[in-house]
Coordinates of N, CA and C in Angstrom, one line a residue:
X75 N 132.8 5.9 -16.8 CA 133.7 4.7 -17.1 C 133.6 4.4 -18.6
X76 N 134.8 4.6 -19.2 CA 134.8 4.2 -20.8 C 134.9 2.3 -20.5
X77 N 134.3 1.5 -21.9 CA 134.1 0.7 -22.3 C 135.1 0.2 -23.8
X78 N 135.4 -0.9 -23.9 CA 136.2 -1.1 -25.2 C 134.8 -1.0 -26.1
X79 N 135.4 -0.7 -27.2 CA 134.9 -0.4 -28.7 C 134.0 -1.6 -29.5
X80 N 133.0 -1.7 -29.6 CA 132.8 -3.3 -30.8 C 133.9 -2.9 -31.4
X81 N 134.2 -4.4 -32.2 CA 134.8 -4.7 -33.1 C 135.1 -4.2 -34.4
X82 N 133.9 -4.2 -34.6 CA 133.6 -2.6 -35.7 C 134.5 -1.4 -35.9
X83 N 134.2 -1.1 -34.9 CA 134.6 0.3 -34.9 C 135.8 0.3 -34.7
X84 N 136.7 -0.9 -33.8 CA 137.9 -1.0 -34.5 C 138.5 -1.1 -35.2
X85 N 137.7 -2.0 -36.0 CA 138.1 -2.0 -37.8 C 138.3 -0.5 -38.3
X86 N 137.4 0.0 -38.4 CA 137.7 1.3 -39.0 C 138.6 2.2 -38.7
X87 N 138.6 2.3 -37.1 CA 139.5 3.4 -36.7 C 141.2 2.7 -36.8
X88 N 141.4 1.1 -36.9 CA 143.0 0.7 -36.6 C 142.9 -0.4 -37.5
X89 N 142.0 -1.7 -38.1 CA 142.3 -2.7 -38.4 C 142.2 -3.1 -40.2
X90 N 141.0 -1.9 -40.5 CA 140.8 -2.1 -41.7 C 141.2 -0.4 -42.4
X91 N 141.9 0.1 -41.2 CA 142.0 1.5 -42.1 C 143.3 1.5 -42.8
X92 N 143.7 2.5 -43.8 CA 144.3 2.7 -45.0 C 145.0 3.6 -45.1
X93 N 146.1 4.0 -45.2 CA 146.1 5.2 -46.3 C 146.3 5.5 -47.5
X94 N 145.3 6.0 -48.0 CA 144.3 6.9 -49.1 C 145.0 7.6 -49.7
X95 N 145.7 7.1 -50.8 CA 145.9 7.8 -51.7 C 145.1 8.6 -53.0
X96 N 144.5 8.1 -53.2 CA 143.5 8.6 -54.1 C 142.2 8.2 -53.6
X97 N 141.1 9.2 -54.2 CA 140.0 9.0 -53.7 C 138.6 9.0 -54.7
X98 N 137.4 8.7 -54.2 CA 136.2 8.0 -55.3 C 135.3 9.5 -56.0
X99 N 136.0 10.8 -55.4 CA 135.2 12.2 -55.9 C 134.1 12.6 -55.5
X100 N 133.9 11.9 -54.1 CA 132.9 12.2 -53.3 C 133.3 13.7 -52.8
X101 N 132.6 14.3 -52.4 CA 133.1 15.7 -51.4 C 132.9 15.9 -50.5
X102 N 133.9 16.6 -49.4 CA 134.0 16.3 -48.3 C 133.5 18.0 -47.8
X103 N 132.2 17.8 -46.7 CA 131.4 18.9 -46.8 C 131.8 19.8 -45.5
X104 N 131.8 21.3 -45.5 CA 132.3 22.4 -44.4 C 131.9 21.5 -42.6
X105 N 130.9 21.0 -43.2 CA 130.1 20.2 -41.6 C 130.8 18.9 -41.5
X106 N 131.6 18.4 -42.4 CA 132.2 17.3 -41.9 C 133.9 18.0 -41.4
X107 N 134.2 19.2 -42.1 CA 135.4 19.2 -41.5 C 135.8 20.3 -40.4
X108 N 134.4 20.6 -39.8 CA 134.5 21.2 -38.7 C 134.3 20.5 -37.6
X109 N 133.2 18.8 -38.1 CA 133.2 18.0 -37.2 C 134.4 17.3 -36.7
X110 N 135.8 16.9 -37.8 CA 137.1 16.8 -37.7 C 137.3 16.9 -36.4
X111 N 137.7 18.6 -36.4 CA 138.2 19.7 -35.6 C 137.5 19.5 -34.2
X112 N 136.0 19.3 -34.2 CA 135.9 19.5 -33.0 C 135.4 18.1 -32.4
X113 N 136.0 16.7 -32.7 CA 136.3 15.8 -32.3 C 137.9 15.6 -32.0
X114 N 138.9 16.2 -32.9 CA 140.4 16.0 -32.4 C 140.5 17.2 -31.0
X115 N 140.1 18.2 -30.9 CA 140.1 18.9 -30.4 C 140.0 18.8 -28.8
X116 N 138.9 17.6 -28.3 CA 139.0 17.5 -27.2 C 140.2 16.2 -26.7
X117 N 140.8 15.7 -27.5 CA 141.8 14.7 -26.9 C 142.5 15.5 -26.1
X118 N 143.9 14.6 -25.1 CA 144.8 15.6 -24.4 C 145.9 15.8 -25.6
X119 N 146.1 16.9 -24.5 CA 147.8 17.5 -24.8 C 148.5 17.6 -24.1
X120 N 149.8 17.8 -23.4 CA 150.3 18.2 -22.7 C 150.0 19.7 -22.0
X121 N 150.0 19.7 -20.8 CA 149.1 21.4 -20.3 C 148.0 21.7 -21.1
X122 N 147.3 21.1 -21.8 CA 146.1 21.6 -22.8 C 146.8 22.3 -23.9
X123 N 147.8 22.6 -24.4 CA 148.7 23.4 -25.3 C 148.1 23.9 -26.4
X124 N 147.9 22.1 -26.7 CA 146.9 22.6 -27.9 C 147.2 23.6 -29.2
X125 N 148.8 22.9 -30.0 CA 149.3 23.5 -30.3 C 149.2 23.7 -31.9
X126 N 148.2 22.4 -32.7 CA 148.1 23.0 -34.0 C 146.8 23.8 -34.2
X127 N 147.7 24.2 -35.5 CA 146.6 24.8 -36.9 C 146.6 24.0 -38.1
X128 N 145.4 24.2 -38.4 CA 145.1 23.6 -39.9 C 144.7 24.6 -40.8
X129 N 145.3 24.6 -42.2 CA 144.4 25.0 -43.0 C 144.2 23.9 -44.4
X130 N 142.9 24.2 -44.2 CA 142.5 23.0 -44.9 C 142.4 23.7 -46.6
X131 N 142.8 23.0 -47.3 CA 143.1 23.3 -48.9 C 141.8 22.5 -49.7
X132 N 140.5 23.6 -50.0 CA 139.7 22.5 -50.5 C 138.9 23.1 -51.6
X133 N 139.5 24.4 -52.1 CA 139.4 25.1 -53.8 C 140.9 24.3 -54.2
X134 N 140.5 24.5 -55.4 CA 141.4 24.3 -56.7 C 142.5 24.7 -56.7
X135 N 142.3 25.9 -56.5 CA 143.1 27.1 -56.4 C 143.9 26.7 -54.9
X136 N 143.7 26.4 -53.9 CA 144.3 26.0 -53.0 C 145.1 24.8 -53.0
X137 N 144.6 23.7 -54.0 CA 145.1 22.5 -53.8 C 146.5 22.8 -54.5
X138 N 146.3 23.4 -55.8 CA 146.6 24.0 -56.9 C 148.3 24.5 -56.5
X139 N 148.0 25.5 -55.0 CA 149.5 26.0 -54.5 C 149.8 24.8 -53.7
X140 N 149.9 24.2 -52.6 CA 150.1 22.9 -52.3 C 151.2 22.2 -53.0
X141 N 149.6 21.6 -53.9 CA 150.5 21.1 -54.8 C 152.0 20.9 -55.3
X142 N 152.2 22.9 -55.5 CA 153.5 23.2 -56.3 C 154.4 23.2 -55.2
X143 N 154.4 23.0 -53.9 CA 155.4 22.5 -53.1 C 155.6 21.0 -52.5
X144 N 155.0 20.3 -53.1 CA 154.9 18.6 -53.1 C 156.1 18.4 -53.6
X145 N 156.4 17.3 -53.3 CA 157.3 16.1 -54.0 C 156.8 15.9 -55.1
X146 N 157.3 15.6 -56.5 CA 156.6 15.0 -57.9 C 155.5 14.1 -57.1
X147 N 155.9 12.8 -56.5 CA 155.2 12.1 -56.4 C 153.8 12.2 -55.9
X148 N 153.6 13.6 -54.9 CA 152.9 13.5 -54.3 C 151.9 14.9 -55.0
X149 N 152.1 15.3 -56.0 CA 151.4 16.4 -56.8 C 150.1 15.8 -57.0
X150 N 150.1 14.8 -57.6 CA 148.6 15.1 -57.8 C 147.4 13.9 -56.9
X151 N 148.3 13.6 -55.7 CA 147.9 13.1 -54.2 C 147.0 14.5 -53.8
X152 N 147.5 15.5 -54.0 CA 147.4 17.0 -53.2 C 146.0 17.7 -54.3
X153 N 146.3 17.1 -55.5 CA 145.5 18.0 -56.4 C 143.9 17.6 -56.4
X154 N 143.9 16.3 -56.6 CA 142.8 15.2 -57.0 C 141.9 14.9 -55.2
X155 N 143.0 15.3 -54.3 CA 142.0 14.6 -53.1 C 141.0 16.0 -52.9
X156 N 139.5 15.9 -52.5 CA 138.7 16.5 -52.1 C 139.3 17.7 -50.9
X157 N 140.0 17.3 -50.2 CA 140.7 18.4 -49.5 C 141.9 18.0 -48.8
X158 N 142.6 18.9 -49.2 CA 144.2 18.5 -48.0 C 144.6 19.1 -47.1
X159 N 144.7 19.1 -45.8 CA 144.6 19.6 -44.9 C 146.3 19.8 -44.5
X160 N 146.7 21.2 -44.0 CA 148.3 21.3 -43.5 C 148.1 21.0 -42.1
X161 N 148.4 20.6 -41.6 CA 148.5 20.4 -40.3 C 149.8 20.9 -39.9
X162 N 149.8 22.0 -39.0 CA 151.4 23.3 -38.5 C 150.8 23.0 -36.9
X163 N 152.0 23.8 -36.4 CA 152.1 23.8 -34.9 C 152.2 25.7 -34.8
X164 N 152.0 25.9 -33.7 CA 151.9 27.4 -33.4 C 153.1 27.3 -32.1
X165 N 154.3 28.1 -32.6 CA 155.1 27.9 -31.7 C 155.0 29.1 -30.8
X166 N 154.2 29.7 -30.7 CA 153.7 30.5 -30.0 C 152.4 30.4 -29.1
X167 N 152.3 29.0 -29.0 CA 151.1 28.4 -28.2 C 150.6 28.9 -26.6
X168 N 151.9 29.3 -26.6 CA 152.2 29.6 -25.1 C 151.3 31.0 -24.7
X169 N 151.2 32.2 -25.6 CA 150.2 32.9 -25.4 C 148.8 32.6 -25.7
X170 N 148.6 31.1 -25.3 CA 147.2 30.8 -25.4 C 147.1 30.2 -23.8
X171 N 147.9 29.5 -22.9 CA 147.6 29.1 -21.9 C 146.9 29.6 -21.0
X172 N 147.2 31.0 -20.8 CA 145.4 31.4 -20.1 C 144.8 30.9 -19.9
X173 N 144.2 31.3 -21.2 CA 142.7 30.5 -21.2 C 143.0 29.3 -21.0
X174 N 143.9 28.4 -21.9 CA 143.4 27.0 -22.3 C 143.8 26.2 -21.0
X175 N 144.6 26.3 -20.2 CA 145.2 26.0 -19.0 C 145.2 26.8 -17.7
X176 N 144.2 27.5 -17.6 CA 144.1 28.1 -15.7 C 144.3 27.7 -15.0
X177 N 144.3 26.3 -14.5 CA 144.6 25.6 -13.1 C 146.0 26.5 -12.8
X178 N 146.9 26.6 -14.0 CA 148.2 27.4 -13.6 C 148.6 28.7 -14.2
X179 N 148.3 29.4 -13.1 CA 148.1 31.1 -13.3 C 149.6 31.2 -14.6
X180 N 150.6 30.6 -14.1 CA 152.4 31.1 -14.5 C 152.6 29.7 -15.4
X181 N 151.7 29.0 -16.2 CA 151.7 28.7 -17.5 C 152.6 29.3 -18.5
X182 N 152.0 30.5 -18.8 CA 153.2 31.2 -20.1 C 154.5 31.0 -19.6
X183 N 154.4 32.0 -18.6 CA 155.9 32.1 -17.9 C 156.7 31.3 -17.9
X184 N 156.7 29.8 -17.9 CA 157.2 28.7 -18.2 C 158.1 28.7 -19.6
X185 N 157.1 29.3 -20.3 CA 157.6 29.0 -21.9 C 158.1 30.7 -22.5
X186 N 158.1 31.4 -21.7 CA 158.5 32.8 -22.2 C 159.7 33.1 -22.3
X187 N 160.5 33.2 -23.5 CA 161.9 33.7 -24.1 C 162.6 32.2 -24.2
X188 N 161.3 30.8 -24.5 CA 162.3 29.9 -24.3 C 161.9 29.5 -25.8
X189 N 162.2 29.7 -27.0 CA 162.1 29.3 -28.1 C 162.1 27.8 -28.7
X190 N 163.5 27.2 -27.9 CA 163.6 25.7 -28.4 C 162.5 24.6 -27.6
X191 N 162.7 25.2 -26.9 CA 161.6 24.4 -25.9 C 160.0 24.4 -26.2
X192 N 159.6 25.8 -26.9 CA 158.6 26.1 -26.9 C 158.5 24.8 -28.7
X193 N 159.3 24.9 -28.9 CA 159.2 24.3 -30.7 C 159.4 22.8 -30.2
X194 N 160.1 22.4 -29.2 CA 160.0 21.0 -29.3 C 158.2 20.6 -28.9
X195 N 158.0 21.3 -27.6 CA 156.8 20.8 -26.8 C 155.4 20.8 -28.2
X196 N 155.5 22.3 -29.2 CA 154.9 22.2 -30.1 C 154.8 21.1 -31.3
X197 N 155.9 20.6 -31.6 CA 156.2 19.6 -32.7 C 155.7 18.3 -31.6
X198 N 155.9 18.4 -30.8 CA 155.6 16.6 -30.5 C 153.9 16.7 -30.3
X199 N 153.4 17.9 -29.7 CA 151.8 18.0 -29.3 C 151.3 18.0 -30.7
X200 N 151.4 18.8 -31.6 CA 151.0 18.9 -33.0 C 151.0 17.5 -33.7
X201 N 152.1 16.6 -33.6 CA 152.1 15.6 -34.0 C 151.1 14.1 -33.4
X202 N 151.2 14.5 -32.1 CA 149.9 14.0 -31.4 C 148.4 14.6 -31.4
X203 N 148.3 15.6 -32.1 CA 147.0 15.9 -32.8 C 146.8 15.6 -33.9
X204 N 147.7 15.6 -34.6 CA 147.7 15.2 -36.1 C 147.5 13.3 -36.0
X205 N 147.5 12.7 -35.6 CA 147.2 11.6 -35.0 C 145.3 11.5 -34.5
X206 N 145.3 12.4 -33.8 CA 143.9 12.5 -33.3 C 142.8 12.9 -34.6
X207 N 143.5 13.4 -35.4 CA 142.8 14.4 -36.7 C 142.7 13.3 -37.6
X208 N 143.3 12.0 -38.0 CA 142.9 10.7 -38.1 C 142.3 10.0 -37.8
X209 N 142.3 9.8 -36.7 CA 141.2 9.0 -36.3 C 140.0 9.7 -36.4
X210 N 139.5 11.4 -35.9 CA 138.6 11.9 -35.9 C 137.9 11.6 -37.2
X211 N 138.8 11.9 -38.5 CA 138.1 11.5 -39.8 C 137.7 10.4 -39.8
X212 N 138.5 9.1 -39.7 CA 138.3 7.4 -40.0 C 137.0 7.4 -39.2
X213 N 137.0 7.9 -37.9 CA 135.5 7.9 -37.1 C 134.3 8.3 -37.5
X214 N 134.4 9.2 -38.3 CA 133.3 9.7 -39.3 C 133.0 9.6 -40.5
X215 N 134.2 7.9 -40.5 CA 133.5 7.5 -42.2 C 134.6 8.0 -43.0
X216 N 135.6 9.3 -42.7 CA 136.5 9.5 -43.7 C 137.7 8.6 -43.9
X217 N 138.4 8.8 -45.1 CA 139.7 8.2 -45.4 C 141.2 9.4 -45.3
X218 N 142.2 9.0 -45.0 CA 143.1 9.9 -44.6 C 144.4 9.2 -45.5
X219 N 145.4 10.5 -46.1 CA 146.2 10.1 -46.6 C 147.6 10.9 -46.3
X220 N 148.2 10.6 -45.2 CA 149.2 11.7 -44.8 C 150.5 11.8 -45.5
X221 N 150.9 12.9 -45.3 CA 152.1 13.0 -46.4 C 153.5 13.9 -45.7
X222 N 154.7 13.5 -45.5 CA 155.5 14.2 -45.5 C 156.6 15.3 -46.5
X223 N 156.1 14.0 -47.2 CA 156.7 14.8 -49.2 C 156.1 16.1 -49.7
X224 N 156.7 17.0 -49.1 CA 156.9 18.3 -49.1 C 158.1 19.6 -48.7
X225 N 157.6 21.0 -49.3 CA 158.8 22.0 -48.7 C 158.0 22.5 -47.9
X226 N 158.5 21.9 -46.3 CA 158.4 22.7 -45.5 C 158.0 24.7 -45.5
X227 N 159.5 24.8 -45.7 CA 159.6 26.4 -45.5 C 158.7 27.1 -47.0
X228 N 158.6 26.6 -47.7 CA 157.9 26.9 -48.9 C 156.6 27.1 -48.4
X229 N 156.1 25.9 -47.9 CA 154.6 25.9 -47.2 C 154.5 26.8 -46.4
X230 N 155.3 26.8 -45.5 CA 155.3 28.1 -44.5 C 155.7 29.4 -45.1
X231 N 156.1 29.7 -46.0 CA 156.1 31.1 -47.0 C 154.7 31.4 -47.6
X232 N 154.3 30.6 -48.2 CA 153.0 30.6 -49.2 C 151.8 30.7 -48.6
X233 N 151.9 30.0 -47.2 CA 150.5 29.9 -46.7 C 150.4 30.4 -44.9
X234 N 151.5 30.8 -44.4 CA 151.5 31.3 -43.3 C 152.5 33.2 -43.1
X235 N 152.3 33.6 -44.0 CA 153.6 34.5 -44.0 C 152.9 35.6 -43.1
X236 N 151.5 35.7 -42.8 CA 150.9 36.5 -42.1 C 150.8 36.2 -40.1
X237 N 151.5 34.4 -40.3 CA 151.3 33.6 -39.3 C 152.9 33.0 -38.8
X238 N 153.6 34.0 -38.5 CA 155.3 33.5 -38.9 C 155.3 32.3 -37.4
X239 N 154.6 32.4 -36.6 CA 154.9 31.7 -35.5 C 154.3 30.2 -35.9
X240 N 153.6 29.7 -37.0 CA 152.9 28.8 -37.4 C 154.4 28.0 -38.1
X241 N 153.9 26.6 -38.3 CA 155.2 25.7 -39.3 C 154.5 24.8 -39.3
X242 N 154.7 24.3 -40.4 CA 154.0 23.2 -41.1 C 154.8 22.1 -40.3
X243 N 153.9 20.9 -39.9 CA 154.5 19.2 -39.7 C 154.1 18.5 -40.9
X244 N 153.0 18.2 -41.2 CA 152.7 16.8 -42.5 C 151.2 17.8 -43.3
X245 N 150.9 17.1 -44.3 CA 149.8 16.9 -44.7 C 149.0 16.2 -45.0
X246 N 147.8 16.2 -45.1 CA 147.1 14.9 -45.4 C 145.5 15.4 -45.9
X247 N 145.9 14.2 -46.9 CA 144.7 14.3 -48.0 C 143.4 13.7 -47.2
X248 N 142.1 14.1 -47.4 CA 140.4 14.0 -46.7 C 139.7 13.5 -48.0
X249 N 139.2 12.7 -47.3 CA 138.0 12.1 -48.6 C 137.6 10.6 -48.6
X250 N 136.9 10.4 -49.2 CA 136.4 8.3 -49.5 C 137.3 8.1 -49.9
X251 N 138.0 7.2 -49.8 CA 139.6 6.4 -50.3 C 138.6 5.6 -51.7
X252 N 138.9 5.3 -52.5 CA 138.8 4.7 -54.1 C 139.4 3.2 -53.6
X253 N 138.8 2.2 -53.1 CA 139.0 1.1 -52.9 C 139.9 0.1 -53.7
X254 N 139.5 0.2 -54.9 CA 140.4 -0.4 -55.9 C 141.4 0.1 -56.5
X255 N 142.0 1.3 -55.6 CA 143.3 2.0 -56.1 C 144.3 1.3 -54.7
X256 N 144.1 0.7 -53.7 CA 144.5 0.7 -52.3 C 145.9 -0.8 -52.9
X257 N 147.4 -0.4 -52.2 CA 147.4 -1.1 -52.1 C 147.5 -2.1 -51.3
X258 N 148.2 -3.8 -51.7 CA 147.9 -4.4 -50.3 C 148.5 -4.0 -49.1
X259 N 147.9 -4.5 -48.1 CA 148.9 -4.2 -46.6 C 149.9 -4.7 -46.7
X260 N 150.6 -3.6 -45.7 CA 152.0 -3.7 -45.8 C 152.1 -4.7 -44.3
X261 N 153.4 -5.3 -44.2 CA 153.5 -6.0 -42.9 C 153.5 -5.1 -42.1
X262 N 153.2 -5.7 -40.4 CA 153.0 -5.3 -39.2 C 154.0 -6.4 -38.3
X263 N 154.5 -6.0 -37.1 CA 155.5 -6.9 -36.5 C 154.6 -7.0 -35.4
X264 N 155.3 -8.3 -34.8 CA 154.3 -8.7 -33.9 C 155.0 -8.0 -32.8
X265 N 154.3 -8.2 -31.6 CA 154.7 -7.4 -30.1 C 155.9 -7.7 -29.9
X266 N 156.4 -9.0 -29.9 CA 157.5 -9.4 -29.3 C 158.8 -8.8 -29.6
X267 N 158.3 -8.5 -31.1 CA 159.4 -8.1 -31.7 C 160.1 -6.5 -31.4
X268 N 159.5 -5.4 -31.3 CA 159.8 -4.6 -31.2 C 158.6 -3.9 -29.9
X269 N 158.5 -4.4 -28.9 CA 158.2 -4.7 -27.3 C 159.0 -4.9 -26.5
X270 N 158.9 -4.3 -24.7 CA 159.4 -5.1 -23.9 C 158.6 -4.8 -22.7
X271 N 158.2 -5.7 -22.0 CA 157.5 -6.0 -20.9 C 158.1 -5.8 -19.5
X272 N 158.3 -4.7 -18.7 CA 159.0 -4.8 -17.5 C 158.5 -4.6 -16.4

């Protein structure tokens, strides 16, 4: 039986969390971001799909190419954070259901020679990990700063061209957020507003 959260820990994970644009130069270490991975990792997916990849950019040199496919604005978001992580989808997920889904022998088969299908189910699961890969950081103390301000297909040229079934969704910067760089909150709408109860 799960239990709601103290208070606490909601603050961190929804009430007091941020996004982190710049960060205090702390470093974010190989055991904190495998712990990430294998805390988003057990959330659901749809059929267990389990459809992204990350690579996480945490030399110079990696931030370095990133970087050069940012938005201006977001160049040196990408350069200065401790590590940025791509978060892509594998639209080729489907030759993973085997394993990752047995209850149903004819898994793939579902998704075999179906391309659009296979990229939508990938883009919405990927984006609901990428979600999970947030909180997993905020849960362990980290700060997250996600970014859409980028070239796609650039990213996927530079950093997957070995991985053509891979495609980038967002990025997002890892690290202690710099408190006095934050700014204020933005408004939140109340339930009523954009809710409906039926």
């Amino acid at each position: 039986m799960t239990e709601a959260l103290a208070p606490a820990a909601l603050d961190q994970l929804f009430r007091e969390a941020r996004t982190c644009q710049w960060f205090d130069g702390r470093e974010v270490s190989d055991a904190q971001i495998t712990a990430i991975w294998d805390l988003m990792k057990m959330a659901p997916t749809s059929m267990n799909q389990l459809p992204a990849r990350i690579v996480w950019c945490k030399s110079a040199e990696a931030k370095e190419r990133l970087a050069g496919h940012a938005a201006e604005g977001n160049k040196d978001k990408v350069r200065n954070a401790p590590v940025c992580a791509i978060i892509a989808m594998d639209t080729d997920f489907h030759e993973y259901l085997p394993e990752f889904f047995p209850p149903s022998p004819n898994a793939k088969a579902m998704f075999d020679g179906k391309d659009e299908m296979r990229r939508t189910q990938a883009f919405r699961n990927s984006s609901l990990q990428g979600g999970y890969f947030i909180m997993a950081a905020r849960a362990l103390g980290l700060d997250c700063g996600p970014m859409s301000g980028f070239d796609n297909a650039a990213v996927d040229a530079d950093f997957f061209a070995d991985s053509p079934s891979w495609k980038s969704n967002f990025i997002c910067s890892v690290g202690y957020g710099d408190p006095a760089k934050l700014h204020p909150r933005l408004p939140r709408p109340e339930f009523a507003r954009f809710n409906r109860l039926i």
